[in-house]
Short mmCIF file of C-alpha atoms and ligand atoms in Angstrom, two decimals:
data_model
loop_
_atom_site.label_atom_id
_atom_site.label_comp_id
_atom_site.label_asym_id
_atom_site.label_seq_id
_atom_site.Cartn_x
_atom_site.Cartn_y
_atom_site.Cartn_z
CA MET A 1 -11.62 -10.46 -18.55
CA GLY A 2 -7.96 -8.18 -18.99
CA SER A 3 -6.97 -6.75 -15.85
CA ILE A 4 -7.97 -5.33 -12.51
CA ALA A 5 -5.68 -2.59 -10.64
CA ILE A 6 -6.69 -2.90 -6.89
CA ILE A 7 -5.80 0.36 -4.97
CA GLY A 8 -5.79 1.68 -1.61
CA ALA A 9 -8.48 4.32 -1.19
CA GLN A 10 -7.50 5.73 1.82
CA TRP A 11 -4.27 5.44 4.22
CA GLY A 12 -3.29 2.13 3.48
CA ASP A 13 -4.15 -1.04 5.21
CA GLU A 14 -7.34 -1.54 3.76
CA GLY A 15 -6.94 -4.77 3.46
CA LYS A 16 -5.76 -5.09 -0.50
CA GLY A 17 -3.89 -8.16 0.02
CA LYS A 18 -7.41 -10.33 1.11
CA ILE A 19 -8.65 -9.10 -2.43
CA VAL A 20 -5.79 -9.66 -4.46
CA HIS A 21 -5.64 -13.04 -3.31
CA LEU A 22 -9.39 -13.62 -3.83
CA LEU A 23 -9.41 -11.95 -7.26
CA THR A 24 -6.14 -14.13 -7.87
CA GLU A 25 -8.10 -17.15 -8.42
CA ASN A 26 -8.47 -15.85 -12.47
CA ALA A 27 -5.52 -13.84 -12.77
CA ASP A 28 -2.13 -15.11 -14.41
CA VAL A 29 0.01 -12.43 -13.55
CA ILE A 30 0.10 -10.33 -10.28
CA CYS A 31 2.21 -7.10 -10.06
CA ARG A 32 3.55 -4.48 -7.94
CA TYR A 33 4.34 -1.16 -9.51
CA GLN A 34 5.28 1.07 -6.41
CA GLY A 35 6.71 1.04 -2.90
CA GLY A 36 8.88 -1.57 -1.27
CA ASN A 37 8.92 -3.22 1.90
CA ASN A 38 7.03 -0.68 4.00
CA ALA A 39 3.80 -2.69 2.75
CA GLY A 40 2.15 -5.28 4.60
CA HIS A 41 -0.26 -6.84 2.55
CA THR A 42 -1.84 -9.85 4.90
CA VAL A 43 -3.81 -12.63 3.98
CA VAL A 44 -5.56 -15.44 5.84
CA ALA A 45 -6.03 -18.62 3.49
CA GLY A 46 -6.94 -21.93 4.85
CA GLY A 47 -7.06 -20.73 8.71
CA LYS A 48 -3.48 -19.27 8.50
CA LYS A 49 -2.36 -15.73 8.29
CA TYR A 50 0.65 -14.54 5.71
CA VAL A 51 2.04 -11.12 5.82
CA LEU A 52 3.85 -10.06 2.60
CA HIS A 53 5.78 -6.47 2.44
CA LEU A 54 7.72 -6.95 -1.06
CA ILE A 55 6.48 -9.78 -3.02
CA PRO A 56 3.05 -9.46 -4.56
CA SER A 57 0.57 -11.65 -2.70
CA GLY A 58 0.02 -13.48 -5.69
CA ILE A 59 2.47 -15.86 -4.97
CA LEU A 60 0.63 -17.85 -2.44
CA LYS A 61 -1.65 -19.23 -4.86
CA GLU A 62 0.22 -22.28 -7.02
CA GLY A 63 1.52 -21.20 -10.38
CA LYS A 64 0.93 -17.52 -10.77
CA ILE A 65 3.49 -15.36 -12.27
CA CYS A 66 4.41 -12.49 -10.08
CA ILE A 67 6.38 -9.10 -11.31
CA ILE A 68 8.04 -6.76 -9.02
CA GLY A 69 8.29 -3.59 -11.21
CA ASN A 70 10.69 -0.76 -12.35
CA GLY A 71 8.75 1.41 -9.83
CA LEU A 72 9.40 -0.27 -6.90
CA VAL A 73 12.61 0.44 -4.45
CA VAL A 74 14.42 -3.14 -3.34
CA ASN A 75 15.69 -4.24 -0.35
CA PRO A 76 17.52 -7.60 -1.46
CA TYR A 77 18.12 -8.59 2.00
CA ALA A 78 14.41 -8.41 2.83
CA LEU A 79 13.09 -10.06 -0.33
CA GLN A 80 15.54 -12.95 0.85
CA ASP A 81 13.72 -13.05 4.18
CA GLU A 82 10.05 -13.32 2.32
CA ILE A 83 11.60 -15.97 -0.48
CA ASP A 84 13.18 -18.16 2.87
CA LEU A 85 9.48 -17.46 4.87
CA LEU A 86 7.72 -18.57 1.81
CA LYS A 87 10.17 -21.82 1.02
CA THR A 88 8.79 -23.12 4.62
CA LEU A 89 5.48 -22.78 3.65
CA GLY A 90 6.59 -24.66 0.88
CA ILE A 91 5.97 -22.20 -1.42
CA GLU A 92 8.98 -21.88 -4.41
CA CYS A 93 9.43 -18.43 -5.99
CA GLY A 94 12.03 -19.67 -8.47
CA SER A 95 10.19 -20.11 -11.70
CA ARG A 96 7.29 -17.53 -10.90
CA LEU A 97 8.91 -14.70 -9.48
CA PHE A 98 10.49 -11.46 -11.86
CA ILE A 99 12.41 -8.63 -10.40
CA SER A 100 12.97 -5.69 -12.57
CA ASP A 101 16.53 -4.86 -14.03
CA ARG A 102 15.50 -1.31 -13.55
CA ALA A 103 13.60 -1.17 -9.96
CA SER A 104 15.70 0.60 -7.33
CA LEU A 105 17.75 -0.84 -4.75
CA ILE A 106 17.62 0.26 -1.27
CA MET A 107 20.88 0.45 0.11
CA PRO A 108 22.30 0.31 3.76
CA TYR A 109 22.70 4.03 3.71
CA HIS A 110 19.39 4.90 2.71
CA ILE A 111 18.07 2.89 6.04
CA GLU A 112 20.36 5.06 7.69
CA LEU A 113 19.64 8.53 6.17
CA ASP A 114 15.90 7.20 6.60
CA HIS A 115 16.80 6.76 10.69
CA ALA A 116 18.38 9.89 10.78
CA TYR A 117 15.90 12.23 8.72
CA GLU A 118 12.86 10.65 10.82
CA GLU A 119 14.45 12.36 13.94
CA SER A 120 14.05 15.74 12.46
CA LEU A 121 10.88 15.59 10.50
CA GLY A 122 9.12 12.83 12.65
CA ILE A 123 6.91 11.63 9.13
CA GLY A 124 6.41 8.28 11.21
CA THR A 125 8.03 6.53 8.26
CA THR A 126 8.63 2.86 8.55
CA LYS A 127 12.28 3.11 8.64
CA ARG A 128 12.94 1.09 5.98
CA GLY A 129 14.67 3.16 3.89
CA ILE A 130 11.85 3.73 1.51
CA GLY A 131 11.83 7.89 1.01
CA PRO A 132 16.06 8.45 0.63
CA ALA A 133 15.92 5.09 -1.66
CA TYR A 134 13.28 7.28 -3.99
CA SER A 135 14.79 10.76 -3.33
CA TYR A 136 18.27 9.15 -4.34
CA LYS A 137 16.95 7.56 -7.57
CA TYR A 138 15.40 10.83 -8.64
CA ALA A 139 18.26 13.02 -7.64
CA ARG A 140 20.12 9.91 -10.27
CA MET A 141 22.32 8.67 -7.41
CA GLY A 142 20.60 5.34 -7.42
CA LEU A 143 21.83 1.93 -8.29
CA ARG A 144 19.70 -0.72 -10.01
CA PRO A 145 19.79 -4.41 -10.67
CA CYS A 146 20.75 -4.06 -14.02
CA ASP A 147 24.05 -2.61 -12.69
CA LEU A 148 25.14 -4.83 -10.29
CA GLU A 149 27.40 -6.89 -13.15
CA GLU A 150 29.54 -3.65 -13.76
CA GLU A 151 31.72 -3.89 -10.88
CA ASP A 152 33.59 -1.00 -12.43
CA TYR A 153 30.22 0.99 -12.99
CA VAL A 154 29.22 0.01 -9.55
CA LYS A 155 32.53 0.98 -7.61
CA THR A 156 32.56 4.38 -9.25
CA THR A 157 28.93 5.47 -8.51
CA VAL A 158 28.56 4.30 -4.92
CA GLY A 159 32.31 5.82 -4.28
CA THR A 160 30.79 9.39 -5.55
CA VAL A 161 27.16 8.83 -3.73
CA LEU A 162 29.16 7.63 -0.56
CA ASP A 163 30.76 11.01 -0.41
CA GLU A 164 27.41 12.65 -0.31
CA VAL A 165 25.51 10.16 1.99
CA ASN A 166 28.52 10.64 4.51
CA ALA A 167 28.94 14.13 4.31
CA THR A 168 24.96 14.11 5.41
CA LEU A 169 25.55 11.57 8.24
CA VAL A 170 28.66 13.26 9.73
CA ASN A 171 28.11 17.16 9.14
CA ARG A 172 24.16 16.92 9.32
CA PHE A 173 23.55 14.43 12.25
CA GLY A 174 26.89 13.81 14.05
CA ARG A 175 26.46 10.16 13.02
CA ASN A 176 29.46 7.64 11.89
CA PRO A 177 30.44 7.56 8.30
CA LEU A 178 29.61 4.09 6.11
CA ASP A 179 32.86 2.25 4.71
CA LEU A 180 33.21 1.84 1.13
CA SER A 181 34.29 -1.78 1.39
CA ARG A 182 31.50 -2.64 3.63
CA VAL A 183 28.96 -1.32 1.23
CA LEU A 184 30.86 -3.07 -1.72
CA GLU A 185 30.28 -6.54 -0.11
CA ASP A 186 26.48 -5.58 0.65
CA ILE A 187 26.42 -4.93 -3.12
CA ARG A 188 27.94 -7.99 -4.15
CA ALA A 189 25.46 -9.94 -1.58
CA TYR A 190 22.82 -8.26 -3.32
CA ARG A 191 23.69 -9.26 -6.59
CA ASP A 192 23.70 -12.90 -5.55
CA ILE A 193 20.36 -12.95 -4.17
CA LEU A 194 18.74 -11.19 -7.17
CA LYS A 195 20.49 -12.88 -9.88
CA PRO A 196 17.49 -15.84 -10.46
CA PHE A 197 15.07 -12.88 -10.27
CA VAL A 198 15.93 -10.18 -12.53
CA THR A 199 14.80 -9.70 -16.08
CA ASP A 200 13.25 -6.65 -17.96
CA THR A 201 10.19 -6.97 -16.59
CA SER A 202 8.08 -4.29 -18.67
CA LEU A 203 9.04 -7.01 -22.21
CA LEU A 204 7.55 -9.93 -20.01
CA LEU A 205 4.14 -8.15 -18.71
CA ASN A 206 3.82 -6.65 -22.18
CA ARG A 207 4.07 -9.52 -23.96
CA CYS A 208 1.87 -11.54 -20.96
CA ILE A 209 -0.85 -8.75 -21.91
CA ASN A 210 -0.57 -9.30 -25.56
CA GLU A 211 -1.12 -12.95 -25.35
CA GLY A 212 -4.12 -12.27 -23.09
CA LYS A 213 -3.13 -13.16 -19.82
CA ASN A 214 -5.15 -11.86 -16.91
CA VAL A 215 -3.19 -9.22 -14.81
CA ILE A 216 -3.85 -7.69 -11.28
CA PHE A 217 -1.93 -4.34 -10.26
CA GLU A 218 -1.47 -4.94 -6.72
CA GLY A 219 -1.22 -1.24 -5.32
CA ALA A 220 0.50 -0.55 -1.72
CA GLN A 221 -0.14 1.95 0.59
CA GLY A 222 -3.33 4.15 -0.35
CA ILE A 223 -3.79 7.25 -2.25
CA LEU A 224 -3.75 9.58 0.70
CA LEU A 225 -0.29 8.72 1.20
CA ASP A 226 0.37 9.19 -2.32
CA ILE A 227 3.37 11.68 -3.01
CA ASP A 228 1.37 14.09 -5.45
CA PHE A 229 -2.31 13.66 -4.16
CA GLY A 230 -1.91 12.43 0.00
CA THR A 231 -1.25 14.34 2.74
CA TYR A 232 1.91 15.76 1.83
CA PRO A 233 4.62 15.84 3.75
CA TYR A 234 3.15 13.07 5.54
CA VAL A 235 2.95 10.55 3.18
CA THR A 236 5.17 7.55 1.17
CA SER A 237 7.66 8.71 -1.64
CA SER A 238 5.67 6.87 -4.31
CA ASN A 239 2.43 6.78 -6.20
CA PRO A 240 0.13 4.45 -5.23
CA SER A 241 -2.47 5.80 -7.26
CA THR A 242 -3.53 4.43 -10.59
CA GLY A 243 -0.44 7.02 -12.85
CA GLY A 244 2.00 4.58 -11.14
CA ILE A 245 0.75 1.80 -12.74
CA CYS A 246 2.28 2.38 -15.92
CA THR A 247 5.46 4.07 -15.03
CA GLY A 248 6.22 1.56 -12.25
CA LEU A 249 5.80 -1.30 -14.66
CA GLY A 250 6.21 0.27 -18.13
CA ILE A 251 2.80 -0.46 -19.71
CA SER A 252 0.28 1.41 -21.98
CA PRO A 253 -2.51 3.47 -19.75
CA LYS A 254 -4.89 0.98 -22.28
CA SER A 255 -3.88 -1.94 -20.48
CA ILE A 256 -5.54 -0.93 -17.26
CA GLY A 257 -8.94 -2.57 -17.69
CA ARG A 258 -10.81 -1.91 -14.36
CA VAL A 259 -9.82 -0.05 -11.31
CA LEU A 260 -11.27 -1.14 -7.82
CA GLY A 261 -10.42 1.00 -4.72
CA VAL A 262 -10.20 -0.72 -1.14
CA LEU A 263 -11.67 0.86 1.58
CA LYS A 264 -12.37 0.19 5.05
CA ALA A 265 -16.11 0.86 6.68
CA TYR A 266 -13.95 2.99 8.34
CA THR A 267 -10.96 4.80 8.52
CA THR A 268 -7.15 4.40 9.81
CA ARG A 269 -4.05 5.61 9.78
CA VAL A 270 -0.22 5.10 10.71
CA GLY A 271 2.48 7.50 11.30
CA GLU A 272 1.76 11.53 11.54
CA GLY A 273 -0.20 13.57 9.87
CA PRO A 274 -3.76 15.39 10.25
CA PHE A 275 -6.63 12.76 10.08
CA PRO A 276 -10.04 14.73 10.23
CA THR A 277 -11.71 11.67 11.43
CA GLU A 278 -9.53 10.26 14.19
CA LEU A 279 -10.96 8.75 17.74
CA GLU A 280 -8.90 9.36 20.27
CA ASP A 281 -11.76 7.54 23.03
CA LYS A 282 -13.17 4.46 24.07
CA THR A 283 -14.69 4.45 20.08
CA GLY A 284 -11.33 4.63 18.73
CA GLU A 285 -10.19 1.86 21.19
CA PHE A 286 -13.24 -0.26 20.53
CA ILE A 287 -12.36 -0.35 16.59
CA ARG A 288 -8.70 -0.66 17.10
CA LYS A 289 -9.21 -3.57 19.20
CA LYS A 290 -11.68 -5.59 17.59
CA GLY A 291 -10.11 -4.82 14.12
CA GLY A 292 -6.80 -5.32 15.00
CA GLU A 293 -5.66 -2.31 13.79
CA PHE A 294 -1.80 -2.58 14.66
CA GLY A 295 0.75 -2.36 11.60
CA ALA A 296 1.31 -5.48 9.61
CA SER A 297 5.08 -4.01 8.98
CA THR A 298 5.92 -2.21 12.15
CA GLY A 299 3.47 -4.00 14.87
CA ARG A 300 2.60 0.28 15.77
CA PRO A 301 -1.00 0.62 16.71
CA ARG A 302 -3.08 2.03 13.88
CA ARG A 303 -5.09 5.42 14.53
CA CYS A 304 -8.93 5.00 13.91
CA GLY A 305 -11.97 7.17 13.13
CA TRP A 306 -15.29 7.12 11.24
CA PHE A 307 -15.37 6.57 7.40
CA ASP A 308 -14.60 10.10 5.52
CA ALA A 309 -16.50 10.62 2.44
CA VAL A 310 -14.78 14.00 1.70
CA ALA A 311 -11.18 12.12 1.75
CA ALA A 312 -12.42 9.23 -0.10
CA ARG A 313 -14.32 11.40 -2.75
CA HIS A 314 -10.61 13.09 -3.47
CA ALA A 315 -9.23 9.75 -3.39
CA LEU A 316 -11.85 7.99 -6.12
CA ARG A 317 -11.45 10.74 -8.24
CA THR A 318 -7.54 11.45 -8.58
CA ALA A 319 -7.19 7.58 -9.02
CA GLY A 320 -10.30 7.32 -11.23
CA ILE A 321 -11.86 4.62 -9.23
CA GLU A 322 -14.99 2.90 -10.53
CA GLU A 323 -15.57 0.38 -8.13
CA LEU A 324 -14.72 -0.42 -4.81
CA ALA A 325 -14.42 -3.07 -1.98
CA MET A 326 -15.32 -2.54 1.70
CA THR A 327 -13.81 -4.35 4.15
CA LYS A 328 -14.02 -5.15 7.73
CA LEU A 329 -17.87 -4.24 7.58
CA ASP A 330 -17.71 -6.40 10.73
CA VAL A 331 -15.81 -4.83 12.99
CA LEU A 332 -18.33 -2.23 13.78
CA ASP A 333 -20.67 -4.83 15.01
CA GLY A 334 -22.00 -3.97 18.20
CA LEU A 335 -21.45 -0.22 17.73
CA GLU A 336 -25.19 1.48 18.61
CA LYS A 337 -24.39 4.96 16.30
CA ILE A 338 -22.21 4.92 13.65
CA ARG A 339 -21.03 8.32 11.73
CA VAL A 340 -20.33 8.91 8.20
CA CYS A 341 -18.36 12.19 7.33
CA THR A 342 -20.03 13.70 4.80
CA GLN A 343 -18.23 17.31 4.70
CA TYR A 344 -15.73 19.57 5.98
CA GLN A 345 -16.36 22.79 8.13
CA VAL A 346 -12.92 24.47 7.44
CA ASP A 347 -12.70 28.65 8.58
CA GLY A 348 -16.27 29.15 8.62
CA GLN A 349 -17.28 27.73 5.59
CA ARG A 350 -18.23 24.16 4.70
CA THR A 351 -16.58 22.47 1.83
CA ASP A 352 -16.85 19.17 -0.05
CA GLU A 353 -13.18 19.01 -1.08
CA PHE A 354 -10.33 17.82 0.45
CA PRO A 355 -7.50 20.40 1.10
CA ALA A 356 -4.20 19.96 -0.26
CA ASN A 357 -2.18 21.72 2.88
CA VAL A 358 -1.85 19.60 5.78
CA ALA A 359 -2.23 22.93 8.40
CA VAL A 360 -5.53 23.38 6.85
CA LEU A 361 -6.49 19.97 6.77
CA ALA A 362 -5.27 19.83 10.64
CA ARG A 363 -7.86 22.24 11.38
CA VAL A 364 -10.75 21.30 9.49
CA GLU A 365 -14.14 19.79 11.53
CA PRO A 366 -15.67 16.85 10.32
CA VAL A 367 -19.85 17.14 9.17
CA TYR A 368 -21.05 13.78 10.76
CA GLU A 369 -24.31 12.14 10.16
CA GLU A 370 -25.49 9.32 12.11
CA HIS A 371 -26.32 5.80 11.43
CA GLU A 372 -27.94 2.98 13.04
CA GLY A 373 -25.16 -0.20 14.16
CA TRP A 374 -25.89 -3.79 13.73
CA ASP A 375 -24.62 -6.61 15.09
CA ASN A 376 -23.63 -9.99 13.88
CA LEU A 377 -22.22 -9.28 10.73
CA GLY A 378 -18.94 -11.45 10.83
CA GLY A 379 -18.61 -14.09 8.19
CA VAL A 380 -21.89 -13.11 6.26
CA LYS A 381 -21.70 -14.17 2.60
CA ASN A 382 -24.64 -12.93 0.91
CA TYR A 383 -25.86 -9.42 0.60
CA LYS A 384 -29.24 -10.22 1.60
CA ASP A 385 -28.20 -11.26 4.66
CA LEU A 386 -26.56 -8.61 5.73
CA SER A 387 -29.11 -5.84 8.45
CA LYS A 388 -31.00 -3.64 6.74
CA SER A 389 -29.21 -0.79 8.87
CA ALA A 390 -25.88 -2.04 7.25
CA HIS A 391 -27.69 -2.27 3.96
CA ARG A 392 -28.59 1.72 4.37
CA TYR A 393 -24.69 2.42 5.51
CA ILE A 394 -23.37 0.76 2.06
CA ASP A 395 -26.38 2.50 0.10
CA ARG A 396 -25.12 5.97 2.10
CA ILE A 397 -21.49 5.54 0.79
CA GLU A 398 -22.27 4.62 -2.70
CA ASP A 399 -24.27 7.97 -3.17
CA LEU A 400 -21.96 10.08 -1.10
CA LEU A 401 -18.88 8.63 -3.46
CA GLY A 402 -20.87 8.09 -6.63
CA VAL A 403 -19.30 4.37 -6.84
CA ARG A 404 -21.04 1.10 -6.58
CA VAL A 405 -19.41 -1.39 -3.58
CA ALA A 406 -18.42 -4.61 -5.43
CA ILE A 407 -17.02 -6.56 -2.68
CA VAL A 408 -17.58 -6.22 1.00
CA SER A 409 -15.77 -8.12 3.22
CA THR A 410 -17.12 -9.38 6.83
CA GLY A 411 -14.08 -11.27 8.33
CA SER A 412 -10.20 -11.92 7.49
CA ASP A 413 -11.03 -15.09 6.03
CA GLU A 414 -10.99 -15.33 2.29
CA LYS A 415 -14.52 -17.01 2.57
CA GLU A 416 -15.73 -14.28 4.72
CA THR A 417 -16.57 -12.41 1.37
CA ILE A 418 -19.61 -11.05 -0.64
CA GLN A 419 -18.83 -10.55 -4.23
CA ARG A 420 -21.63 -8.55 -5.62
CA THR A 421 -20.30 -8.46 -9.16
CA ASN A 422 -18.01 -10.74 -10.98
CA LEU A 423 -15.14 -8.50 -11.41
CA TRP A 424 -13.49 -10.95 -14.07
CA ASP A 425 -16.60 -10.72 -16.39
P1 LIG B 1 7.42 5.33 4.30
O1 LIG B 1 7.06 4.69 3.32
O2 LIG B 1 8.38 4.52 5.42
O3 LIG B 1 8.19 6.47 3.89
O4 LIG B 1 6.54 5.95 5.35
C1 LIG B 1 5.72 7.02 5.04
C2 LIG B 1 4.54 7.14 5.22
O5 LIG B 1 3.47 6.26 4.89
C3 LIG B 1 4.00 6.70 7.61
O6 LIG B 1 3.05 7.55 7.75
C4 LIG B 1 3.99 5.25 7.08
O7 LIG B 1 3.32 4.82 8.32
C5 LIG B 1 3.37 5.06 6.05
N1 LIG B 1 3.29 3.93 5.61
C6 LIG B 1 4.01 3.21 4.80
N2 LIG B 1 3.62 2.35 3.97
C7 LIG B 1 2.45 2.15 4.58
C8 LIG B 1 1.58 1.05 4.38
O8 LIG B 1 1.40 -0.61 3.84
N3 LIG B 1 0.21 0.76 5.31
C9 LIG B 1 0.01 1.96 6.12
N4 LIG B 1 0.84 3.15 6.12
C10 LIG B 1 2.37 2.95 5.26
#
């Protein structure tokens, strides 16, 4: 008992929402520590599908405390939409959702800037203002929930920042300037939306930890999208990796217990950037259709490819992942042969390491080994009931990564899961 960090070990969309939901049964507190409403955590429970973008998936289970930490960028309008949606499902956030007074606010001009920069940079962002909100935070031009009651402070700060923003919008992108009074109106609306939820969440969470409550740290995106360890610049602007937990919540590294990585039995990526094992053929199309690989946030088709052990090893090492959940094994049902990338060949040499530079990554050739396929794994609940070829596939991936697969998911419903270890023990 203690805490479990649940971290995406690929390019996001690994199925973290389902795993969080599963482990929430024994948790008291579920916290997000980075990102914003660029995430899309899909949970299928009781035959219904829920997609959450900002509020931790734990909110779906009654009585659980949910925290949005200081490391997030928060769009209060998106938050309100999610609260309203949950209400229609009979879920009240009121007494159990807490938002850090030190989180960063996504302002309307961050969204405008995200659209503008996307036209020239072509990162393939979600256009939700995530990158600009983090940029302005680090440039010390951000606004936080704790600022909103201080009207003079807000007016002066936003006035200065808007001069900067408008100079960029008008001079750099030929767009229309934003009006200060409109922005101040948005800020008043932000204050009203956030007021019931804002608190010092570091204080709250440390109290919970000291009382011995079980905590889940819910990562968003994945390590290959990490601003430091991902495929820069084709990354998000935060640290989905384990390091983001301490800074994004204000807790001690000693409070992080188990570190569980989540990865698919294959690989997907949304947006631009190199993807060595990408399949731009009918097998890729088969995986996309069968796996429903369309972005939960933007609906964009996801790029699909074989499992990449080089990328996964890099993710596991940089995030200190000690156990794995492998999702969507059943999606590969029906394929005669399944490939796994074990090494890269680049500039005439074989390597086990993931290159830092994207131009190098774009020219690597995956070195594959081939495995027998399988059929009919959908919904299997016991490890022994998986086929021999599926056992061999999992054993081989454990071998290549040096980490045990503790959970195997064979379908989207929470019941369609094999738990080889009780992670709360
Ligand atoms: P941003 O986070 O909107 O700035 O987008 C930066 C990159 O991260 C783009 O390639 C997005 O497609 C990707 N991205 C952001 N959030 C997610 C996610 O939750 N799943 C998968 N990809 C994501």
